[in-house]
XYZ file of C-alpha atoms in Angstrom:
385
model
C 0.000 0.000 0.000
C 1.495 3.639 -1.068
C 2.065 5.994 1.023
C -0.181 8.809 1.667
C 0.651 12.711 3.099
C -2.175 15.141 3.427
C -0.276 18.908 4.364
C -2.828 21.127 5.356
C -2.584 25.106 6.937
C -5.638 26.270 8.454
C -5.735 29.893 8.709
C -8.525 31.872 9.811
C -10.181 33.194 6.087
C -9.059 29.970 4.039
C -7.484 26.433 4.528
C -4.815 25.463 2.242
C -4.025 21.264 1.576
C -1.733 19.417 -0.665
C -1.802 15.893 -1.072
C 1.680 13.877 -1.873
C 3.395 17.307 -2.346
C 0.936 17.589 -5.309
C -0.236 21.260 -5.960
C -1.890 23.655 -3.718
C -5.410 23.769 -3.298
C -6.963 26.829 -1.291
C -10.957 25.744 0.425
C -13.339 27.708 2.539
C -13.537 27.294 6.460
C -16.826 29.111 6.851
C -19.495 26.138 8.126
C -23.274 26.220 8.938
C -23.536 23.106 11.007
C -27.071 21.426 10.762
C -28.794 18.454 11.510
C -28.537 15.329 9.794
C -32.194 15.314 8.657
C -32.383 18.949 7.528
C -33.183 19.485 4.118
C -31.013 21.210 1.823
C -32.758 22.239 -1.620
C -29.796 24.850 -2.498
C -28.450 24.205 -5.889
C -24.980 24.124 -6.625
C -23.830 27.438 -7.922
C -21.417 24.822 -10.219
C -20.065 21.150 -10.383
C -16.622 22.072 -8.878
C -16.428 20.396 -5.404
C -16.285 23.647 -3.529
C -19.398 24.675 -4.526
C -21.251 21.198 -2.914
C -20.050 20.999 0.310
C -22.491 19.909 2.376
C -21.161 16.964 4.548
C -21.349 14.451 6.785
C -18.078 13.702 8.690
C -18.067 10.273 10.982
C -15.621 8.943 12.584
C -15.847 5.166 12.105
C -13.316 3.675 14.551
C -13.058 5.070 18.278
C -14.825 7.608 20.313
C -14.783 11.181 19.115
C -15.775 14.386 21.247
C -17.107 16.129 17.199
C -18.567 13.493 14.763
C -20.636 12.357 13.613
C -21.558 16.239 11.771
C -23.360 17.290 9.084
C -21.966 21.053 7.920
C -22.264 23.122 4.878
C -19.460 25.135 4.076
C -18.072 27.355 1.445
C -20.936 29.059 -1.109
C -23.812 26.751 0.416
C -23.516 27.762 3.825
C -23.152 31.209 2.812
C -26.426 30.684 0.763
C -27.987 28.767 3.459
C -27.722 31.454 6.236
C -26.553 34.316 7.104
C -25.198 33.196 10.416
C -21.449 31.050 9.905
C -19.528 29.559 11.963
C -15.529 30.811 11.408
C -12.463 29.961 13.478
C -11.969 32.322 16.719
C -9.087 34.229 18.124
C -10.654 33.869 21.736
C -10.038 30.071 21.481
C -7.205 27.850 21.253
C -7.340 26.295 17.665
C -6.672 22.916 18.886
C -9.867 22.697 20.842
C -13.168 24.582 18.303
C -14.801 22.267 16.559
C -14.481 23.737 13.011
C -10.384 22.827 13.407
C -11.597 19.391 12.665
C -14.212 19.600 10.211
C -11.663 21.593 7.938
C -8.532 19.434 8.904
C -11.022 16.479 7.516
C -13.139 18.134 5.043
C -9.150 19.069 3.429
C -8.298 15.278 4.098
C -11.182 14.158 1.902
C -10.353 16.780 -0.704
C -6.502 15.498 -0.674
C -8.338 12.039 -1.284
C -10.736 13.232 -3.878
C -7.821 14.831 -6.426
C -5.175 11.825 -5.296
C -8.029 9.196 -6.180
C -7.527 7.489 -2.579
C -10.253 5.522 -1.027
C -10.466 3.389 2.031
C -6.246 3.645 2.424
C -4.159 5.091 5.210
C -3.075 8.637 5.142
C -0.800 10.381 7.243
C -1.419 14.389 8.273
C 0.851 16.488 8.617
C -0.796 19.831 10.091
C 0.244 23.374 11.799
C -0.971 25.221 15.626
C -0.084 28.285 16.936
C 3.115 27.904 18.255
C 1.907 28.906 21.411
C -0.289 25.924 21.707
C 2.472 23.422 20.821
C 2.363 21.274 24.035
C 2.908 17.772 24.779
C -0.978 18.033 26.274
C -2.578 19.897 23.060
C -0.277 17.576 20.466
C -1.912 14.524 22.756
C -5.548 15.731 22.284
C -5.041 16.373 18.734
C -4.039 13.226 18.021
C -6.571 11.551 20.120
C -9.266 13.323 17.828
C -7.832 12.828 14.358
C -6.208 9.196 14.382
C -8.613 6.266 13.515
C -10.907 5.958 10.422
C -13.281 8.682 8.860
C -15.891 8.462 6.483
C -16.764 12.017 4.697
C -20.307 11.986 2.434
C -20.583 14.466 -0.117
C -24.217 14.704 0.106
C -24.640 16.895 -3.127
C -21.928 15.293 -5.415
C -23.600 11.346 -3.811
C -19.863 10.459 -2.860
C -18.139 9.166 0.025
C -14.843 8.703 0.799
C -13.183 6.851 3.409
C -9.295 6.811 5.081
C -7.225 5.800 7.971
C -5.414 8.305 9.575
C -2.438 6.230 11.139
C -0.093 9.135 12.007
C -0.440 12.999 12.507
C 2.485 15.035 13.227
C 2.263 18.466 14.029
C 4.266 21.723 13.718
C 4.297 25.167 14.574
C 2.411 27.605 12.546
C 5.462 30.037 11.237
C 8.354 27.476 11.936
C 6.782 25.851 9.453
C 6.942 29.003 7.081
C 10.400 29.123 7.804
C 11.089 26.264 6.675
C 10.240 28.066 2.938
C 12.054 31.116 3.866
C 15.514 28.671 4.122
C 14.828 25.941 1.326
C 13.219 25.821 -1.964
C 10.668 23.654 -3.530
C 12.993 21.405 -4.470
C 14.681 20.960 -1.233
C 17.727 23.004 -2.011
C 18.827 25.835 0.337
C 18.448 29.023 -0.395
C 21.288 30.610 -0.926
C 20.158 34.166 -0.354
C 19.164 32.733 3.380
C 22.648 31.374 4.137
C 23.413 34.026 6.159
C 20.476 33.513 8.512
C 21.280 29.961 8.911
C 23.048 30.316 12.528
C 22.203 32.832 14.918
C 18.789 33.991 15.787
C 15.674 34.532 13.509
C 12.409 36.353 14.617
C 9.390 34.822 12.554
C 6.267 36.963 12.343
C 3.389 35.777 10.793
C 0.819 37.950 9.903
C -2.326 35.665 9.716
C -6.105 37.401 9.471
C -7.056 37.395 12.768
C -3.690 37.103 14.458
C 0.098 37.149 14.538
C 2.405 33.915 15.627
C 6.061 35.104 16.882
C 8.193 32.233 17.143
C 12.166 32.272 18.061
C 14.527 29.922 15.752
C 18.203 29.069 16.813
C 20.712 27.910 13.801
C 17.609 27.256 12.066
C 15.346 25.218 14.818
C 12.499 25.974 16.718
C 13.508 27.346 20.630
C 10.892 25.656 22.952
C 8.625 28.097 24.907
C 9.035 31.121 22.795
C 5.740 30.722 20.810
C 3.517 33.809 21.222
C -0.166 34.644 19.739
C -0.860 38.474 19.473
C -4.415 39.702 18.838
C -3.333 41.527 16.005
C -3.612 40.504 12.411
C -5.324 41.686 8.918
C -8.374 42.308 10.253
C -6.904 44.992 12.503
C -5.540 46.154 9.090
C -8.906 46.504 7.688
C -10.480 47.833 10.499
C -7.668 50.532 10.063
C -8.399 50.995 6.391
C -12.175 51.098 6.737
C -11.331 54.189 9.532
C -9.499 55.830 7.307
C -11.917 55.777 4.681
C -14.908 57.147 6.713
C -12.893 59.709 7.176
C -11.425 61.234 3.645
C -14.719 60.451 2.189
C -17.656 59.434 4.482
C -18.253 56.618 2.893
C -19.293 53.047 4.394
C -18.085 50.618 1.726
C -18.289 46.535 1.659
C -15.785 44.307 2.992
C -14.930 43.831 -1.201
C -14.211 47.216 -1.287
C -12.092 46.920 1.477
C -10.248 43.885 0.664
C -9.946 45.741 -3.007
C -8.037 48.478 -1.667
C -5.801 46.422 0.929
C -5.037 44.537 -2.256
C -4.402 47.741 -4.760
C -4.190 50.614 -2.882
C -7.411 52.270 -4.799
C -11.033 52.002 -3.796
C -13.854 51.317 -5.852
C -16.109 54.324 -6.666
C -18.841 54.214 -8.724
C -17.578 52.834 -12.213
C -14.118 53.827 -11.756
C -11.735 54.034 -8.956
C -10.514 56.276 -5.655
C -6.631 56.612 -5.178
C -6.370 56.103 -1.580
C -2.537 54.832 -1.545
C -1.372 57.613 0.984
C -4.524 56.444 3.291
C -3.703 52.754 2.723
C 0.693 53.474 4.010
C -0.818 55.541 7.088
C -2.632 52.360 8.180
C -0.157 50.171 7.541
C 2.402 52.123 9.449
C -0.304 52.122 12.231
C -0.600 48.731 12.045
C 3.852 48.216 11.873
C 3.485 50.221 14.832
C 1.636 48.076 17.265
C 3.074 45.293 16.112
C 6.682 46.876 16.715
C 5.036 47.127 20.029
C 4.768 43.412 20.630
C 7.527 42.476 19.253
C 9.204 44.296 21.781
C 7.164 43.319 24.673
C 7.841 39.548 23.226
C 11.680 40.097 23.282
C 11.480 40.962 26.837
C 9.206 38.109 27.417
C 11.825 35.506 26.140
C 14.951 37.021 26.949
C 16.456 38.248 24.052
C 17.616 41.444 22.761
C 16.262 42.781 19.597
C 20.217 43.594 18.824
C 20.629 39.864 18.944
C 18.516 39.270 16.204
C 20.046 38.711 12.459
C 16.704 38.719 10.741
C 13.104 38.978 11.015
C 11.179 36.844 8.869
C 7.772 38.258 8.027
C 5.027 36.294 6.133
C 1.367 35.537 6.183
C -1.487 37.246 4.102
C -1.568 40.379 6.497
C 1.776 41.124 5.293
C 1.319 41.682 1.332
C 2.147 44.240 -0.462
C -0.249 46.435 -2.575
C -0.672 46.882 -6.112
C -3.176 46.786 -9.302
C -1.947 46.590 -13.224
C -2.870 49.595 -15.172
C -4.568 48.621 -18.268
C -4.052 51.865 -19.856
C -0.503 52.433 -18.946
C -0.051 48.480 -19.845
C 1.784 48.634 -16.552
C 1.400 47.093 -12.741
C 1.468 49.840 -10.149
C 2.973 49.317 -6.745
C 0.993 51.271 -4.615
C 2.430 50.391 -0.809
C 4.618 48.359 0.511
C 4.480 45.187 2.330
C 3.979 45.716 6.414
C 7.409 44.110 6.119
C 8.597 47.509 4.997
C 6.916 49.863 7.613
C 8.315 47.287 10.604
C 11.710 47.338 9.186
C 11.784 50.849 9.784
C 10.781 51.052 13.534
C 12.925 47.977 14.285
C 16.073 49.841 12.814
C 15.511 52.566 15.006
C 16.763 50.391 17.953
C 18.982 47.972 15.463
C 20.224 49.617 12.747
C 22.051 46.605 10.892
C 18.701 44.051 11.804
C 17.326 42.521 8.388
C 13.405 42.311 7.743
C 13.047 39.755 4.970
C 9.213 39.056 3.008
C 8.890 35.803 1.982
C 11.013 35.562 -1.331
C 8.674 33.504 -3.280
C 5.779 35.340 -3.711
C 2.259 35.144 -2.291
C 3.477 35.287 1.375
C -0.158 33.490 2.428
C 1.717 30.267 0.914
C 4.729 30.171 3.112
C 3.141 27.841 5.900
C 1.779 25.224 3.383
C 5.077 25.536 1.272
C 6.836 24.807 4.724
C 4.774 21.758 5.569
C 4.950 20.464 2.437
C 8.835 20.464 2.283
C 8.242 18.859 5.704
C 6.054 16.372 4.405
C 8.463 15.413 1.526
C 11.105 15.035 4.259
C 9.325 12.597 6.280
C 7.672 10.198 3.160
C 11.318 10.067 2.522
C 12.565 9.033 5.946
C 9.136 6.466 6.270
C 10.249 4.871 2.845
C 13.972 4.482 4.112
C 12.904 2.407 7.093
C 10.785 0.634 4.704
C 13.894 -0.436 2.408
């Protein structure tokens, strides 16, 4: 029997999987969860699988404290009420409900494209770092090994799978892990000199940001923090600053438009509100300077001992929009990355803020664990041999 690795990232607007180190495959974690029995006459809004999930998760072998659970999620349980469930801030990951659905909803999905049915799969998944003990790993596990069914009541499928083993890593250790190597497994050689020493790793997820220590490239126990502060501060910023240029109270699109481009959608054309846009996310580099400082206190270490801070997650994107006209893309702010690296080298003039050099900086976690996930089907087949 092959063997099977399902890499998932849960972050708090969308889930990320790969199967196998296959591609990367972005689903919703918004859920409606409903009774078995209820009826649910929403049409698809299309055949793709995202668009039919409303499921049934059981687990088949062993007690669980979640299944069995019927949920919608995605465009159906958007459709089918106004009211969603979404992952919290005010609790730890490891222990709401929806952690699991989407951790086996992505499972199923990794099944679905690898064409895997009633076989063992192995999951290698991400926490806060600051959840990352022996107790939390132990309760994880205790939910998620054993055997799962998952019924795709629109699509009339079902798919079944063992989970045998499920490792798990710190959200942002993880991330580094695609700072230092490529795809391919190869080092980076523009990270060589962050290899030894210390590296801060900040990562700027929607709801909140994960600060995690690394030593010569590993994980320092203890130093995981969680900081209330992540994109949706940023957009509560944004929306602040647009009531007051213009008055206006615009839609969470327009918002996420302008985070994204630096311009706000007016009418049939567009608002330049770039200079509005760098105010908040200096604001925003600002408090988070703030805890970065109050973590450095909290784990000992000098911010003048620090070679590099490593900044990823989608909070910390850059802004831009390509101008049809001008057949030309227009950078319109910079990433938070930027704004930080200016506060920190007002204590540390020589510390180095580095984005995540591969692009979409939402990817670095599931890049990570899939690099991690390569690494250990490679040490499970050499036992094998």
């Amino acid at each position: 029997m092959s063997m099977n690795v399902v890499c998932l990232d849960e972050g708090a607007s969308s889930s990320r999987y790969a199967v196998n180190s296959g591609a990367v495959k972005v689903y919703p974690n918004n859920a409606r969860l409903i009774e078995e029995d209820t009826v649910v006459s929403l049409v698809p809004n299309s055949d793709d699988v995202l668009d039919n999930l409303d499921i049934t998760i059981t687990k088949t072998s062993g007690e669980s404290r979640y299944f069995p659970q019927r949920v919608l999620l995605g465009s159906l349980a958007e459709r089918f009420s106004r009211s969603n469930t979404r992952p919290s801030m005010n609790a730890n990951k490891c222990k709401q409900k929806l952690t699991y659905i989407t951790v086996l909803l992505g499972t199923a999905l990794g099944c679905l494209d690898a064409g895997i049915g009633g076989e063992e799969v192995s999951i290698i998944m991400n926490l806060p770092p600051v959840e990352l003990t022996d107790d939390n790993v132990n309760y994880v596990k205790s939910e998620l090994l054993g055997a799962f069914s998952v019924k795709f009541h629109k699509l009339e499928k079902e798919i079944s799978f063992t989970v045998t083993d499920v490792v798990v890593k710190p959200e942002g250790v993880s991330a580094s892990v695609a700072f230092f190597y490529n795809k391919d497994a190869s080092p980076r050689v523009t990270m060589a000199d962050y290899s030894t020493g210390y590296v801060l790793v900040v990562d700027i997820g929607a709801s909140t940001s994960d600060l995690a220590l690394l030593k010569d490239k590993k994980f320092i126990e203890r130093t995981g923090q969680t900081y209330k502060l992540g994109g949706n501060t940023l957009r509560d910023k944004v929306r602040s600053k647009i009531k007051e240029v213009s008055g206006l109270e615009v839609t969470d699109e327009a918002v996420e438009t302008l985070l994204s481009e630096g311009r706000l959608p007016y009418g049939n054309s567009y608002r330049d509100m770039s200079k509005e846009l760098v105010a908040a996310k200096r604001e925003f580099a600002d408090e988070l300077y703030d805890s970065i400082d109050s973590y450095f206190t909290t784990v000992g270490v000098g911010i003048s001992s620090i070679k590099a801070v490593f900044v990823c997650g989608g909070g910390s994107m850059e802004s831009s929009y390509f101008d049809e006209k001008e057949n030309k893309e227009v950078k319109t702010s910079e990433p938070v990355s930027k704004y930080l690296l200016e506060r920190l080298q007002e204590v540390c003039d020589s510390v180095d803020v580095v984005s995540y050099p591969d692009g979409n900086p939402r990817m670095a976690n599931i890049i990570g664990t899939i690099l991690i996930g390569n690494a250990y089907r490679a040490k499970k087949a050499s036992k094998k041999a």
